[in-house]
Short mmCIF file of C-alpha atoms in Angstrom, two decimals:
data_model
loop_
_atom_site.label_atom_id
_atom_site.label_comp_id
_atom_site.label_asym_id
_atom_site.label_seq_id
_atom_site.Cartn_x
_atom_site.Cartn_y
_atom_site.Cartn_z
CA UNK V 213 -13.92 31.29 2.89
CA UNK V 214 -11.44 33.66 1.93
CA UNK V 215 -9.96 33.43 -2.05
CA UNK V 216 -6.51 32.52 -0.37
CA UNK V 217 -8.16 29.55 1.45
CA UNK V 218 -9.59 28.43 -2.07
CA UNK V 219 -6.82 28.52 -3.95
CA UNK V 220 -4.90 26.79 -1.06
CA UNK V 221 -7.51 24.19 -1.32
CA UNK V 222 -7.51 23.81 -5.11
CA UNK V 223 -3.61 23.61 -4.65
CA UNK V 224 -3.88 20.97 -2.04
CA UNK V 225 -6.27 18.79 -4.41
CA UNK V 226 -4.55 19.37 -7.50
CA UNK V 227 -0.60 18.36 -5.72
CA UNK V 228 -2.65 15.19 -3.95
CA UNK V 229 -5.95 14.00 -6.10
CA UNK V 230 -3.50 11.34 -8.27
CA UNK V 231 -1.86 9.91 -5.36
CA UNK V 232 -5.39 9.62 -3.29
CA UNK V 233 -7.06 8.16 -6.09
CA UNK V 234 -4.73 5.52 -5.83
CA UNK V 235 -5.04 5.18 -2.64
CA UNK V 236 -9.04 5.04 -2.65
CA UNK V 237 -8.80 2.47 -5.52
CA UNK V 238 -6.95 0.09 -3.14
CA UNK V 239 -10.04 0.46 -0.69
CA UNK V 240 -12.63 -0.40 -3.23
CA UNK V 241 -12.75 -2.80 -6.28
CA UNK V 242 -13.98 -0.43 -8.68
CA UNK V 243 -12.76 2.42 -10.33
CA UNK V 244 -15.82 4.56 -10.56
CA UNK V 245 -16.68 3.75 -6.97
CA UNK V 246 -13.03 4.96 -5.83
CA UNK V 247 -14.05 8.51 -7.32
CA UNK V 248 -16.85 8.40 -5.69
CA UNK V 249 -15.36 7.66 -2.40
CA UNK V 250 -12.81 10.16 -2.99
CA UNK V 251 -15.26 12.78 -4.20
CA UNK V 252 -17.04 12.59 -1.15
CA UNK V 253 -14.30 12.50 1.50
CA UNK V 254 -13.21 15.88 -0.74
CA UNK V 255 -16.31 17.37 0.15
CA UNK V 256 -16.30 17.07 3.93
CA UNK V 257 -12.50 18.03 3.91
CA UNK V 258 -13.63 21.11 1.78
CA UNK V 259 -16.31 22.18 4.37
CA UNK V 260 -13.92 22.14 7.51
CA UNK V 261 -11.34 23.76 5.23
CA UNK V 262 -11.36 27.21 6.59
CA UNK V 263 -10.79 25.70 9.86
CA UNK V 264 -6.84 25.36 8.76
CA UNK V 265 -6.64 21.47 9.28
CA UNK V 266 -2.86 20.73 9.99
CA UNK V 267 -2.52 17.58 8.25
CA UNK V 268 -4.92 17.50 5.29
CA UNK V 269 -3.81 14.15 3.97
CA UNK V 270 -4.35 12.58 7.37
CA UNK V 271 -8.03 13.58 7.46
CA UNK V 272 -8.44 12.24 4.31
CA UNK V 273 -7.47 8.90 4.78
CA UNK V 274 -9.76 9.16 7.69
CA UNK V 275 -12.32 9.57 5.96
CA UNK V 276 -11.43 7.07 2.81
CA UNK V 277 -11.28 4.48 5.55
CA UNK V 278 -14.62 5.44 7.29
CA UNK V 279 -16.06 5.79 3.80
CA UNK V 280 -14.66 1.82 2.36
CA UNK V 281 -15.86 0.68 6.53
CA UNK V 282 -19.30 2.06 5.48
CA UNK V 283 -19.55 0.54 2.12
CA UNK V 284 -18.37 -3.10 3.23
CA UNK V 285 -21.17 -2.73 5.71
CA UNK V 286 -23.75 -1.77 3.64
CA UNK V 287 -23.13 -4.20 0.93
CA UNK V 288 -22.68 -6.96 3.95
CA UNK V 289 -26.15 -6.40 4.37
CA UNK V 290 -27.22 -6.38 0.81
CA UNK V 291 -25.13 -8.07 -1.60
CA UNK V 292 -24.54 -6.42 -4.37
CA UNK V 293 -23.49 -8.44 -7.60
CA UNK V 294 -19.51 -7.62 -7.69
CA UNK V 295 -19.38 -4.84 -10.56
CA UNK V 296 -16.65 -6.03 -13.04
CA UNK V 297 -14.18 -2.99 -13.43
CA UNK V 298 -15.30 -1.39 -16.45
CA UNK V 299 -11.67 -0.75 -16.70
CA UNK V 300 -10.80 2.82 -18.46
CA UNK V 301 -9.60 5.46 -16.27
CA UNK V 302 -11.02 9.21 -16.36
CA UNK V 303 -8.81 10.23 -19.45
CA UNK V 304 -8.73 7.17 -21.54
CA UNK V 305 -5.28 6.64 -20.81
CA UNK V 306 -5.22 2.89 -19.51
CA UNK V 307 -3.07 0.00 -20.61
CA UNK V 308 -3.91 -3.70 -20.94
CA UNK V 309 -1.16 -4.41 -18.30
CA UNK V 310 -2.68 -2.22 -15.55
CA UNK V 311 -6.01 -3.26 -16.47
CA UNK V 312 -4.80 -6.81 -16.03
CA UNK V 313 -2.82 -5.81 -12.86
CA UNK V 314 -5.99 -4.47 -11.75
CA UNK V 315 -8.12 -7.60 -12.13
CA UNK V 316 -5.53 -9.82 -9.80
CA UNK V 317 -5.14 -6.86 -7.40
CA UNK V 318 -8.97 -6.80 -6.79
CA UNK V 319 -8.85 -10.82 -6.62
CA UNK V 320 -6.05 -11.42 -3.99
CA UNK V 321 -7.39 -8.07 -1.75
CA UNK V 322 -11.05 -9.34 -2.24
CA UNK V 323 -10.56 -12.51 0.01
CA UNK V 324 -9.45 -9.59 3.13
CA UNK V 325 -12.28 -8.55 5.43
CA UNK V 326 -12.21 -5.04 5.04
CA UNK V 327 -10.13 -3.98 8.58
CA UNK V 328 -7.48 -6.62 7.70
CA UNK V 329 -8.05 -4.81 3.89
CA UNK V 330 -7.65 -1.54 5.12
CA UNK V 331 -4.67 -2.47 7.51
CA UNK V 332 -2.43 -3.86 4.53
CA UNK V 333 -3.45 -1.14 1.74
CA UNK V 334 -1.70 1.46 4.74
CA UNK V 335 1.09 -0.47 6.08
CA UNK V 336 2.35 -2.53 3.19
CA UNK V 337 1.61 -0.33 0.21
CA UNK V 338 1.07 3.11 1.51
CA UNK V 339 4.26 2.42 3.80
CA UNK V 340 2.71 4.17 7.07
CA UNK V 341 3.73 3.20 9.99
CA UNK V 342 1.92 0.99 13.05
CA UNK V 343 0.94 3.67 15.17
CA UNK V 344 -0.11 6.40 12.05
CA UNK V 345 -2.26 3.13 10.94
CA UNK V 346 -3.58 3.15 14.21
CA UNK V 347 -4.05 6.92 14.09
CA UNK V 348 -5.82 6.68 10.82
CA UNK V 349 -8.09 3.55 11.77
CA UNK V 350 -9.39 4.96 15.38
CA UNK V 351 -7.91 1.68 16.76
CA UNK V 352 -5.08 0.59 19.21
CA UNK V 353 -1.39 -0.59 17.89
CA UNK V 354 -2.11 -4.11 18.59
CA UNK V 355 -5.25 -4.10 16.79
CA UNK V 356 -3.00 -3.31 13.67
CA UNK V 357 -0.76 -5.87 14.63
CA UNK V 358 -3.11 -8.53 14.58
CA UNK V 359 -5.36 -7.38 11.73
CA UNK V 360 -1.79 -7.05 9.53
CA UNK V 361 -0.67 -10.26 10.27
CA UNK V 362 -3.97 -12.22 9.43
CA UNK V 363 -4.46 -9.95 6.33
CA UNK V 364 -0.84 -10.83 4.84
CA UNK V 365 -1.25 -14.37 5.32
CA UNK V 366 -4.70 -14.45 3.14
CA UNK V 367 -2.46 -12.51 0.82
CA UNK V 368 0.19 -14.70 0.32
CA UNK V 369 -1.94 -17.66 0.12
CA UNK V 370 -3.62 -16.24 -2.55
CA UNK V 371 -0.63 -15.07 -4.25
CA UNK V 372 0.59 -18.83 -3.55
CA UNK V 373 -2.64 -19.97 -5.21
CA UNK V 374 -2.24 -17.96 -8.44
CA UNK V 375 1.50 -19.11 -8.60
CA UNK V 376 0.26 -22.80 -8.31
CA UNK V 377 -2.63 -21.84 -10.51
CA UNK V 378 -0.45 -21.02 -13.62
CA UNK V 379 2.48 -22.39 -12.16
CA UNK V 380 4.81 -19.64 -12.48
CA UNK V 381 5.70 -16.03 -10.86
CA UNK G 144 7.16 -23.55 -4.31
CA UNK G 145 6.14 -21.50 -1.33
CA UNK G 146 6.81 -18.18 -1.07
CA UNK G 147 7.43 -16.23 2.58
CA UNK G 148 5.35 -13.25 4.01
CA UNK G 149 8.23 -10.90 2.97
CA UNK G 150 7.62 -12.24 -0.59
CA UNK G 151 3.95 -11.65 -0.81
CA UNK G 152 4.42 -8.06 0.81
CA UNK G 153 6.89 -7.34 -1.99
CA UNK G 154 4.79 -9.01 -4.77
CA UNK G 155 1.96 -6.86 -3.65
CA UNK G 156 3.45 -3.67 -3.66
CA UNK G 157 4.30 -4.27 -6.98
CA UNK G 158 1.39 -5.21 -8.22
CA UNK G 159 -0.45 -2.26 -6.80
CA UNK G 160 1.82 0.23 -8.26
CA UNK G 161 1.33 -1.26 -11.58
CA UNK G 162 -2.49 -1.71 -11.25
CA UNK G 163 -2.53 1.91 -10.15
CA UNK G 164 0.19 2.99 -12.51
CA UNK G 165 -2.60 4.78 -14.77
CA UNK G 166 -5.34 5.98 -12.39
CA UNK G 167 -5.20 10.05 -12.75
CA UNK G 168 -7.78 12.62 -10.62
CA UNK G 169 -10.04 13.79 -12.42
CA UNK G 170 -8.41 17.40 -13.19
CA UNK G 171 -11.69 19.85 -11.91
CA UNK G 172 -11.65 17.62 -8.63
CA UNK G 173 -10.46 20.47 -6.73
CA UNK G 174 -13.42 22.43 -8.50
CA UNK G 175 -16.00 20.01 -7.77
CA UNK G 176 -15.37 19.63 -4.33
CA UNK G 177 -14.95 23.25 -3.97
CA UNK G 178 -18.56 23.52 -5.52
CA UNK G 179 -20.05 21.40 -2.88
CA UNK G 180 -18.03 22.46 0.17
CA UNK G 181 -16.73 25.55 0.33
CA UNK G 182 -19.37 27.50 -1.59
CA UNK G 183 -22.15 24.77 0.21
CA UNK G 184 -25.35 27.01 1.34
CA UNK G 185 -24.85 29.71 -1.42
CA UNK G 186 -27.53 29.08 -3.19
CA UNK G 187 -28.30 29.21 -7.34
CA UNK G 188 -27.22 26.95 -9.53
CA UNK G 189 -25.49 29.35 -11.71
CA UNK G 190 -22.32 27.12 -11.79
CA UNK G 191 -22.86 26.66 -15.88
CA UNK G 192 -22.40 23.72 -18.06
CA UNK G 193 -22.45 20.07 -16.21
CA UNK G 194 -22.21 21.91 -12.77
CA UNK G 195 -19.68 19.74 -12.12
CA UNK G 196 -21.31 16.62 -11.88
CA UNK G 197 -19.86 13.36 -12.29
CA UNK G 198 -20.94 10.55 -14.13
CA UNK G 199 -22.45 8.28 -11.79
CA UNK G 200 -23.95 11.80 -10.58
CA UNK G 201 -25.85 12.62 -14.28
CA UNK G 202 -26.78 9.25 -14.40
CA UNK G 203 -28.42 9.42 -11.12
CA UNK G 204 -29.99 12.57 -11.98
CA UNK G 205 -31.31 11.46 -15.48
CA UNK G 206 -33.49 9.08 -13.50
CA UNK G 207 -34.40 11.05 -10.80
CA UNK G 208 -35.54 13.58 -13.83
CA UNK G 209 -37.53 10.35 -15.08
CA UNK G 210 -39.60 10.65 -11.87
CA UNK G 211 -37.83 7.37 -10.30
CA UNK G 212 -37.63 6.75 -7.18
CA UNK G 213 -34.49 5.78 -5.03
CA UNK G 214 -35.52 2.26 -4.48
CA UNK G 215 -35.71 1.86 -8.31
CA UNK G 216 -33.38 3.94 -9.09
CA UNK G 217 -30.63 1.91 -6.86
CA UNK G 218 -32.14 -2.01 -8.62
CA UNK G 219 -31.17 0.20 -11.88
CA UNK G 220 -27.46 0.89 -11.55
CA UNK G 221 -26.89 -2.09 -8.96
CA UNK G 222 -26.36 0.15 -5.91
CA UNK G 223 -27.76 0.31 -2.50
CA UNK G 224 -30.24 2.72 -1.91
CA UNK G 225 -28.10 4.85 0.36
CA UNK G 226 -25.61 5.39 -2.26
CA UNK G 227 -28.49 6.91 -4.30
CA UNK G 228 -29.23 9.46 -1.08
CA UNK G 229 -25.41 10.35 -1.01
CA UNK G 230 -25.31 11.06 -4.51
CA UNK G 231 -28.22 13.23 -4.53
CA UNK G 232 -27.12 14.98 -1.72
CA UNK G 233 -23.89 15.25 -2.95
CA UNK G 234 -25.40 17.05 -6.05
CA UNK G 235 -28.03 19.25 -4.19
CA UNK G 236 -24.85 20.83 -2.34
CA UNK G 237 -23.00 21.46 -5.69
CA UNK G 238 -25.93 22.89 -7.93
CA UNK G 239 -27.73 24.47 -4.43
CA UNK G 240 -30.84 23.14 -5.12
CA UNK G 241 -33.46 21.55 -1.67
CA UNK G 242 -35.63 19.01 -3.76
CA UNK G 243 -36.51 16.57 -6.64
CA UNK G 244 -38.17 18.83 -8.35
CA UNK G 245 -35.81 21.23 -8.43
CA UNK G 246 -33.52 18.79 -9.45
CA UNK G 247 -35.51 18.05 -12.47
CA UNK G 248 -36.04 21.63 -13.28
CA UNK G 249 -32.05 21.35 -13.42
CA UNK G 250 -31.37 18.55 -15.20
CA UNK G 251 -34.01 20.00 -18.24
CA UNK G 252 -32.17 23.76 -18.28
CA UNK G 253 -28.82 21.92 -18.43
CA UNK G 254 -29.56 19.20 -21.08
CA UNK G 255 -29.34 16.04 -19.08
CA UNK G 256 -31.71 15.00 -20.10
#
């Protein structure tokens, strides 16, 4: 690994780490876990590096994916107690609306199986298109189709339920 | 009240933006990964200070230091055992250490303890 290849690395991470974060945290219910996810995915990207990956960011969705598919399956086979977010981000900076925001996020994406989970988190709120979802995911378009159009409805009946719940928007 | 698909895609969206709004990357990221990838298989730990470890990581290692094992390590912090094995291999790559023990040596020289 040449110093050029590092730097172009650290440049990479430093221009991309907020917006993957994000991204990761909308995979997993958990904060600390979404680092970890993230962390991880960093590391394999960083060891095929040198190899001069066109599209970076592509890869690592890949891999966020793979990593939240792996996850779901392991805790599928042994629950785990759901880990309340212990809410603070990494610098302290948090507020009691995204906190909040947060807790009802994690509710209304919890009731998804994780492919219909994964499918919304990249077409509705990462904006990607059907085939780049289906590029990202290792499956076909119509896979994305379906797995879209069962995930939004669970969405909007739980965003129907928490409307009827408190009985406003 | 009902509200359409179009609705609940929009609501969402929102929502994740503002649940997201404050979520920053850790700023050595770049560093951390870099310790564990690029610069995997040079060996040493002479990467100073917390090696660039992350929390869940020094917690991990603190019991590993504590002579537990992954099994009871993983009923400790509520995570599968697997989890455990990634993080330690995760942290073997950054500080370029092979075993527990080493590890352990580590965690004492550091102050993880």
């Amino acid at each position: 690994v040449t110093p050029a290849q590092e730097q172009a690395f650290t440049e990479f991470v430093r221009a991309n780490g907020d917006a993957l974060l994000r991204y990761a945290r909308l995979l997993v219910p958990d904060n600390a876990e979404a680092e970890d996810l993230l962390q991880t995915a960093l590391l394999r990207l960083a060891r095929h590096w040198p190899r001069d990956l066109s599209a970076p960011t592509a890869y690592l969705r890949a891999a966020l994916v793979n990593l939240a598919r792996d996850r779901a399956r392991r805790r599928h086979l042994v629950p785990v107690p759901a880990e309340p977010d212990a809410g603070a981000t990494a610098d302290g900076s948090d507020h009691a609306e995204a906190i909040a925001a947060r807790a009802r996020l994690d509710a209304i994406l919890g009731t998804l199986p994780i492919r219909q989970r994964i499918t919304v988190v990249l077409r509705v709120i990462e904006g990607l298109s059907e085939a780049e979802t289906a590029e990202v995911m290792g499956c076909a378009a119509g896979t994305v189709k379906s797995n879209l159009a069962r995930g939004l409805e669970k969405v909007r009946a739980a965003i129907q339920a928490t409307f009827e719940e408190t009985g406003s928007r | 009240m009902s509200i359409s698909l179009e609705e609940a895609a929009r609501d969402l969206r929102a929502l994740a933006a503002t649940a997201t709004a404050t979520v920053r990357a850790r700023p050595d990221l770049a560093r951390v990964a870099q310790l564990g990838g690029l610069e995997a298989g040079r060996s040493g730990g002479g990467t100073g200070g917390s090696g660039g470890l992350t929390a869940r990581e020094r917690e991990v290692l603190r019991l590993v230091a504590a002579g537990r094992t992954n099994r009871e390590i993983a009923a400790e912090l509520v995570i599968s055992e697997h989890t455990v094995a990634r993080h330690l291999q995760n942290m073997f790559l950054k500080l370029g250490l092979s075993s527990r023990a080493a590890a352990t040596a580590w965690a004492y020289e550091h102050g993880v303890i």
